[in-house]
Coordinates of C-alpha atoms in Angstrom, one line a residue:
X1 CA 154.8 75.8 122.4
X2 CA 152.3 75.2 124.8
X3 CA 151.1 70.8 125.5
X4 CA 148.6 69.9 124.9
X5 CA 147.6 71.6 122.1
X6 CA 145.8 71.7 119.0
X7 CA 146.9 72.7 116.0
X8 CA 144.5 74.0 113.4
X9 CA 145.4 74.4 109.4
X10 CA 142.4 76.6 108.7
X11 CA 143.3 76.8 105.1
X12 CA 142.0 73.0 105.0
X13 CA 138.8 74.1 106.7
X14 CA 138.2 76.8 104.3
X15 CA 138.6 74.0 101.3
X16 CA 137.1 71.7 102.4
X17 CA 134.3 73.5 102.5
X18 CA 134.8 75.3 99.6
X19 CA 134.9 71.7 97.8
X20 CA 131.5 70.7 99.6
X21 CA 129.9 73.6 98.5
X22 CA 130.3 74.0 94.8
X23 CA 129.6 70.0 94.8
X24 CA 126.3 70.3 96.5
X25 CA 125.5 73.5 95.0
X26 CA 125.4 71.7 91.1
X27 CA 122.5 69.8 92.8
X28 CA 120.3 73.1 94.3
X29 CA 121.4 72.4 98.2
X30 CA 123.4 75.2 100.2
X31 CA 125.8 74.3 102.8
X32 CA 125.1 75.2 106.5
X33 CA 128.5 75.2 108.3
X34 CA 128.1 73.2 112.3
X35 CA 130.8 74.5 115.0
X36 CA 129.6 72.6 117.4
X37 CA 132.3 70.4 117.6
X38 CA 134.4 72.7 117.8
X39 CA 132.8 74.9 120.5
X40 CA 131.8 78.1 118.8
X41 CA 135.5 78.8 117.6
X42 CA 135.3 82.3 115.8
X43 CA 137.9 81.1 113.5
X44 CA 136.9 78.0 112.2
X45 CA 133.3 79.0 111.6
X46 CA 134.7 82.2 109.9
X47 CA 136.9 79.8 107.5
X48 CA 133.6 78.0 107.1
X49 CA 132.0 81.2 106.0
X50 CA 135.4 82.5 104.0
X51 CA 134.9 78.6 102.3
X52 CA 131.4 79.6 100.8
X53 CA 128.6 78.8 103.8
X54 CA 125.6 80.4 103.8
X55 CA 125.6 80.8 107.6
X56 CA 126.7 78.8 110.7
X57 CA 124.8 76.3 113.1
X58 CA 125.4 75.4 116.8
X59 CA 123.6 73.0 119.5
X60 CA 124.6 75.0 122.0
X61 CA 123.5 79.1 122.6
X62 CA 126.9 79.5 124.9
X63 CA 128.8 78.6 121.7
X64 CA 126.4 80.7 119.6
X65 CA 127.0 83.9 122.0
X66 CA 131.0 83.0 121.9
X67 CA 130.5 83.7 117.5
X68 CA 128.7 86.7 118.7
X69 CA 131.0 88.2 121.1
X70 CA 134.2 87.9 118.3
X71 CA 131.9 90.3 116.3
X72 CA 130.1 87.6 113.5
X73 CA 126.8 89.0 112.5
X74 CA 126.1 87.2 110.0
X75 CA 122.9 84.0 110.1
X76 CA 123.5 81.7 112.8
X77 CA 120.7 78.9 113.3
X78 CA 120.2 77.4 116.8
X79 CA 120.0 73.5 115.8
X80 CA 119.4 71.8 119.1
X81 CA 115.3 72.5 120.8
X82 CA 116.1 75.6 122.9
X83 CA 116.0 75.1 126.7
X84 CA 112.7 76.8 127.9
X85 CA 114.9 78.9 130.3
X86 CA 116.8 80.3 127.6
X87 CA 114.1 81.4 125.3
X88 CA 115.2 85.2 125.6
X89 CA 119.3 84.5 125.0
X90 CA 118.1 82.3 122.0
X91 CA 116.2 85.2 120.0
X92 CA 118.4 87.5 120.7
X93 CA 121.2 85.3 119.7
X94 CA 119.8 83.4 117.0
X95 CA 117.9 84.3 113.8
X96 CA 116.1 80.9 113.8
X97 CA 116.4 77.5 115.6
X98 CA 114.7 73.9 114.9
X99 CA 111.7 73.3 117.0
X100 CA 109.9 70.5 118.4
X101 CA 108.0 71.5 121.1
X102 CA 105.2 73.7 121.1
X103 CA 105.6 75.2 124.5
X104 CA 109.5 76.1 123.7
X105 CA 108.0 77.6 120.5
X106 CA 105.0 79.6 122.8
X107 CA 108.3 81.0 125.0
X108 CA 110.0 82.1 121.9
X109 CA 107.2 84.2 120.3
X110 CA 107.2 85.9 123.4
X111 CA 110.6 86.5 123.8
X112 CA 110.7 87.9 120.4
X113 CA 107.5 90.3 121.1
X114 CA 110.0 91.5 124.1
X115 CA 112.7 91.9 122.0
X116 CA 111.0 93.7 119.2
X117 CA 111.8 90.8 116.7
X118 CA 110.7 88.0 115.0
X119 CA 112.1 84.6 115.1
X120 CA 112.5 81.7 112.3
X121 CA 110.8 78.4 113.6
X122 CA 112.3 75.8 111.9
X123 CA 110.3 72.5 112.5
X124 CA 112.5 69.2 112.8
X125 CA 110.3 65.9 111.8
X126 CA 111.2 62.8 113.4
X127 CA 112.2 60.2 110.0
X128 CA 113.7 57.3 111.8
X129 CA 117.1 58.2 113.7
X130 CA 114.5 58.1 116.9
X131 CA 116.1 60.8 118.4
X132 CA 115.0 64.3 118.0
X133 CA 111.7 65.3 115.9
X134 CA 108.0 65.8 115.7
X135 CA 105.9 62.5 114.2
X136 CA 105.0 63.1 110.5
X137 CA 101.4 62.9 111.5
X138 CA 101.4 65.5 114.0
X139 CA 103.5 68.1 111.9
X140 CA 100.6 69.4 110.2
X141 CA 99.2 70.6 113.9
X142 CA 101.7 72.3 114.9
X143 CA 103.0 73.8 111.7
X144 CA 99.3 75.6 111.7
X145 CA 99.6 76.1 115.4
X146 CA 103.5 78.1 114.4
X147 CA 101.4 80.1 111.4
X148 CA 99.0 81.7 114.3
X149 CA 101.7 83.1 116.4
X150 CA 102.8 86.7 116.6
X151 CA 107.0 87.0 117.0
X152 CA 108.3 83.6 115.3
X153 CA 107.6 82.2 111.6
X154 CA 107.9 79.2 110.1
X155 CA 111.0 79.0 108.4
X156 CA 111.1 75.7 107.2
X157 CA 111.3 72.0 108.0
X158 CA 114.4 69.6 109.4
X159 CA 115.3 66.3 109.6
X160 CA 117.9 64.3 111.8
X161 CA 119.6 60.6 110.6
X162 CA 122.5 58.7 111.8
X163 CA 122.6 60.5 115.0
X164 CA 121.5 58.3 117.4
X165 CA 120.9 54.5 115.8
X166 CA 124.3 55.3 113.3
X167 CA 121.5 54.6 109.8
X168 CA 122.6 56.7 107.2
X169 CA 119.5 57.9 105.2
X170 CA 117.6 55.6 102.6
X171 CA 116.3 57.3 99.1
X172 CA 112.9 56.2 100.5
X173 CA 113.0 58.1 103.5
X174 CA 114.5 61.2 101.8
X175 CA 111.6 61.4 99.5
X176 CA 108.8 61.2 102.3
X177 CA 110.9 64.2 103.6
X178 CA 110.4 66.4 100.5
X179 CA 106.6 65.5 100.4
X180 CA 106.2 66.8 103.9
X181 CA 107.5 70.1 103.1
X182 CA 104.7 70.3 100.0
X183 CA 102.1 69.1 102.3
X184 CA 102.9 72.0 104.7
X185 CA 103.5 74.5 101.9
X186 CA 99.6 72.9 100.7
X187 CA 97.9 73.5 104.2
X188 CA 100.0 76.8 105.7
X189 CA 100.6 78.9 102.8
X190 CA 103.9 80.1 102.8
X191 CA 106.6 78.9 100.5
X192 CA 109.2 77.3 103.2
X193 CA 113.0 78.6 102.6
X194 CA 114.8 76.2 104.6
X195 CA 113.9 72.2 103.7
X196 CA 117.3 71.0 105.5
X197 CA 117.5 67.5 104.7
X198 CA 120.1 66.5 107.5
X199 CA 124.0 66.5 107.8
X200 CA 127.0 64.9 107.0
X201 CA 125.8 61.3 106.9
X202 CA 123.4 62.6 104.0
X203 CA 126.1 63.3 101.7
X204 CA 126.4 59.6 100.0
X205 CA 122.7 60.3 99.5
X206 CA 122.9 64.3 98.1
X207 CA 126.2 63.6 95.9
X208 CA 124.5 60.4 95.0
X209 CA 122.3 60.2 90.8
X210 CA 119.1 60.3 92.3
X211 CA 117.2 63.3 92.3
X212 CA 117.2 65.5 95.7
X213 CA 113.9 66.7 95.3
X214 CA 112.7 69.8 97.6
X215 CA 115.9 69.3 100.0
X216 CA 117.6 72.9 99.6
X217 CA 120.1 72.6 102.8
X218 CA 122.6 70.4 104.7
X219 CA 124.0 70.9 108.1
X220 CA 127.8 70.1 107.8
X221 CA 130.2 69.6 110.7
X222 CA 132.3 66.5 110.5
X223 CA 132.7 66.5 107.1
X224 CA 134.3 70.0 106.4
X225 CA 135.9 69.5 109.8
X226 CA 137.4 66.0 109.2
X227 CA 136.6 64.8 105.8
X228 CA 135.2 62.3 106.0
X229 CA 131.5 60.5 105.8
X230 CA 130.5 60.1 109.6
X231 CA 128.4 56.7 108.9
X232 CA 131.5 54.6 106.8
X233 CA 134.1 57.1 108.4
X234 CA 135.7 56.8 104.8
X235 CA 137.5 59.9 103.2
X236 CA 135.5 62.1 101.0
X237 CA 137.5 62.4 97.5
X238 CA 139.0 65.4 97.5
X239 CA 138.6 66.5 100.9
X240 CA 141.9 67.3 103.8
X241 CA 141.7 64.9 107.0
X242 CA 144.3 66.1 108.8
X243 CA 142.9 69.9 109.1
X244 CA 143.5 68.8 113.3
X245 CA 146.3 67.4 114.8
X246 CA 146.5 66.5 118.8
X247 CA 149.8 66.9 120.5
X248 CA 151.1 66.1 123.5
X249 CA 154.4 66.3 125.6
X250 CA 156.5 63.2 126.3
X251 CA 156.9 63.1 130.1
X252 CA 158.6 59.5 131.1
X253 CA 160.3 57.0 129.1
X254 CA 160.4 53.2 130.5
X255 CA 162.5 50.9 128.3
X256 CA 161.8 47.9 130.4
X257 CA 159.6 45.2 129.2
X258 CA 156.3 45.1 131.3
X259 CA 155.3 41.7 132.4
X260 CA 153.9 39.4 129.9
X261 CA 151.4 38.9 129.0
X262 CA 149.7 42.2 129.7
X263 CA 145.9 43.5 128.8
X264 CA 146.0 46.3 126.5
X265 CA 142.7 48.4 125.7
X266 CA 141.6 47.8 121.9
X267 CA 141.1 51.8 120.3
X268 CA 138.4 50.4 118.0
X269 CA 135.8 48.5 120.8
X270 CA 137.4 49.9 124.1
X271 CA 137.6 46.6 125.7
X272 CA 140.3 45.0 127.1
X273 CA 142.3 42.2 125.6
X274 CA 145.0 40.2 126.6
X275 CA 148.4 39.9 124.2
X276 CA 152.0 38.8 124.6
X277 CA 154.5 41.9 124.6
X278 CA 157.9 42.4 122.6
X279 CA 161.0 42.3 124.7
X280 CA 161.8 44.7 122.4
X281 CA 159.3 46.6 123.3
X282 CA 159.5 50.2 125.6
X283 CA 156.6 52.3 127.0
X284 CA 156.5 56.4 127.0
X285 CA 153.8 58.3 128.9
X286 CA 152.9 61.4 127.9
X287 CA 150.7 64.5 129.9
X288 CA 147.2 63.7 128.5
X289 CA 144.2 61.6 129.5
X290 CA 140.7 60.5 129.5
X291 CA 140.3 64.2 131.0
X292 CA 141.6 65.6 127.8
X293 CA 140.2 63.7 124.8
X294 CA 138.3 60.7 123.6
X295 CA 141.5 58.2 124.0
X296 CA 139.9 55.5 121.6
X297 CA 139.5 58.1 119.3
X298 CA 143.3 58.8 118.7
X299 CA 145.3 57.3 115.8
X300 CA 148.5 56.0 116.9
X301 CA 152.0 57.1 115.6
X302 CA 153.1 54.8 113.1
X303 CA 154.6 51.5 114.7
X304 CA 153.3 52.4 118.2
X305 CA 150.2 50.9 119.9
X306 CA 147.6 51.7 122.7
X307 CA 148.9 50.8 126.1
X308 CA 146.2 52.6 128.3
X309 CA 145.2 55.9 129.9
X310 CA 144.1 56.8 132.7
X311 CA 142.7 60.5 133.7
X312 CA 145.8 62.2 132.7
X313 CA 148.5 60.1 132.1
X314 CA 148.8 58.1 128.2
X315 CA 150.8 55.2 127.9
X316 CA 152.4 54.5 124.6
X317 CA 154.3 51.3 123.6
X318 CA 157.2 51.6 120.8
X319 CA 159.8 49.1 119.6
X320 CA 161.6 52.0 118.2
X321 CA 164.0 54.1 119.5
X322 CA 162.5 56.5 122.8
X323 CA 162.0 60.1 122.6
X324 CA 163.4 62.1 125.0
X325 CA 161.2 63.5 128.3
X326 CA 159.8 66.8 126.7
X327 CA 159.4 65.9 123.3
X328 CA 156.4 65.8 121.4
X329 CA 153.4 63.0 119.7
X330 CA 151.3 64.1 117.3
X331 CA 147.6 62.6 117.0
X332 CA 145.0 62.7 114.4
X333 CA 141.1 62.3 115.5
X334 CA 138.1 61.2 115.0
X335 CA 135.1 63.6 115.5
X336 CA 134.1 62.5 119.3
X337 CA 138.6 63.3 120.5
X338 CA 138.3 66.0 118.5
X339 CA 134.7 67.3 120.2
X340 CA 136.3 66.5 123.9
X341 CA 139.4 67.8 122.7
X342 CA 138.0 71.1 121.8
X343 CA 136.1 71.4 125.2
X344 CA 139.0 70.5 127.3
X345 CA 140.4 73.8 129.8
X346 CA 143.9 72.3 129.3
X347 CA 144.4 71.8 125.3
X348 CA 145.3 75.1 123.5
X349 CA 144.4 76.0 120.0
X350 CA 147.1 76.8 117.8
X351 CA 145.7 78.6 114.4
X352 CA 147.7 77.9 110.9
X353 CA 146.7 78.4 107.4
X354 CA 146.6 82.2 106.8
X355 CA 144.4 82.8 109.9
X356 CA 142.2 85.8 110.2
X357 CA 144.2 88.8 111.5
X358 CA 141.9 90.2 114.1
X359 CA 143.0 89.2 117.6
X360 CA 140.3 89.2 120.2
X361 CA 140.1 87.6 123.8
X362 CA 137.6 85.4 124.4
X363 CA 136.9 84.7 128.1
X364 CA 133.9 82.0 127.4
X365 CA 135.3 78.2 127.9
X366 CA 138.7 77.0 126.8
X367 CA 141.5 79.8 126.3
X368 CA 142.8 79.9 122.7
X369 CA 146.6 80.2 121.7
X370 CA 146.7 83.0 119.4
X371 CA 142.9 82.7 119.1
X372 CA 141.8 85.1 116.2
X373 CA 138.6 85.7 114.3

């Protein structure tokens, strides 16, 4: 088999899934399935779909037209503003996507006039992750403003947390959230479909006692992917977290001791720190780098600890016996190796778990080993 590669248990992805989604549906909210992370991959947002999702989500309209061209049809939402210069590819791509601007929103009615369409506007409200989001008190504006055009409709309302400042979502801030989508419904009319209260790091709060009020939707990505809960990166009961492993090829043993002491990079802060080394100890390198994944990101085998990387070399240390040159180390990740991973040219995807049986050739971004949809 091909190294680096990825290998994929899809079956975990589709129960995963499946697990989130009778959960969340006892309390009223339907699961959105994110592929972001994993670049578009027809397959895994198909086992996202084959696990119960009521359609798929993507930042990114490349990925979103990679789901298109392996033939999915079905909803998928456009959850990143749209770039003004892509206005057109977005409506034709995308049934609906979350909003913030105005002027993107101006471009997309007219795109969808062009295209003989009309386009869901969903509205994403800034609620503290000071990232993405239009200020409660200006949401009223241009919810009206939305109402007046001809090609889009307002679909609904959105909120972002624990992307940018890593705050996972209080009760307080949730409920503010439901009363803005009854103050819209109060001055615009229409009953909103979509109130999508945010994504994986809202799951303590949705699978928590307290009520989830008008909150019908949740964006999911590293959760089904991984799960886990992104803010504590703690296991969700019940949930697979090894639906992704990383492997790579063992291209150089050293069995001599490197100088001591030596400064090793720490996975968990990155930073450097000096320690005294086992003469015991031996290194391996194997053909994968900073180029390929998020190195910080990777847990070590059992017993053997970080050296350093460089762009494409990773150096191992092990006080147990050395593989031989050309075997194989097998990773887990966390969700940023696993989102580089997934964009990098060099890593192959390797589909298990009863994958779909359709093959089709995908000629956007990475290649795929045995990539089916």
């Amino acid at each position: 088999m091909s190294c680096p590669r990825i290998e994929v248990d899809l079956s975990k992805i589709r129960r995963n899934t499946q697990t989130l989604v009778k959960r969340l549906g006892l309390r009223g909210i339907g699961v959105t399935g994110v592929t972001k992370a994993v670049c578009g991959h027809p397959a895994l947002g198909q086992a996202m779909l084959d696990g119960g999702a009521e359609g798929l989500a993507d930042a990114r309209i490349s990925n979103v037209q990679r789901l298109r061209a392996a033939g999915m049809t079905g909803p998928i939402t456009l959850i990143r503003s749209p770039m003004l210069s892509q206005a057109d590819q977005v409506v034709r791509s995308c049934e609906a996507s979350y909003n913030t601007e105005i002027s993107v929103i101006s471009a997309l009615a007219a795109a969808a006039i062009r295209n003989g369409s009309v386009h869901g506007i969903v509205l994403m409200v800034e609620m503290g992750d000071l990232r993405d989001g239009i200020s409660p008190e200006h949401l009223e504006n241009i919810a009206q403003q939305v109402m007046q055009m001809s090609g889009v409709a307002l679909k609904g309302i959105g909120a972002n947390f624990a992307c940018l400042n890593g705050l996972a979502p209080t009760a307080l801030q949730m409920a503010a959230f439901c009363d803005l989508a009854n103050e819209i419904e109060g001055v615009c009319g229409p009953f909103l479909k979509t109130v999508s209260g945010g994504n994986s790091a809202n799951l303590p709060w949705a699978l928590g006692e307290r009520a989830t009020g008008r909150v019908n939707d949740l964006r999911l990505g590293e959760a089904i992917l991984l799960g886990v809960e992104p803010v504590s990166g703690d296991q969700i009961g019940g949930m697979h977290t090894d639906a992704f492993t990383l492997v790579a090829e063992v291209i150089e043993t050293d069995a001599k001791s490197p100088p001591s002491p030596i400064a090793l990079i720490d996975p968990t802060t990155e930073r450097l720190r000096i320690v005294t080394t086992s003469a015991a100890s031996a290194r391996m390198i194997l053909a994968m780098g900073h180029q390929d994944t998020d190195i910080p990101g990777l847990s070590m085998p059992v017993g053997s600890t970080l050296i350093g990387a460089t762009s494409d070399h990773l150096v191992i240390g092990t006080p147990r016996t050395l593989p031989k040159v050309g075997s194989e180390v097998r990773f887990q990740m966390n969700y940023n190796a696993l989102m580089h991973a997934m964009a990098a040219p060099d890593i192959k995807v390797e589909l298990m778990g009863n994958p779909p049986t359709r093959p089709t050739r995908h000629t956007q971004g990475k290649v795929d080993h045995l990539a089916l949809v």
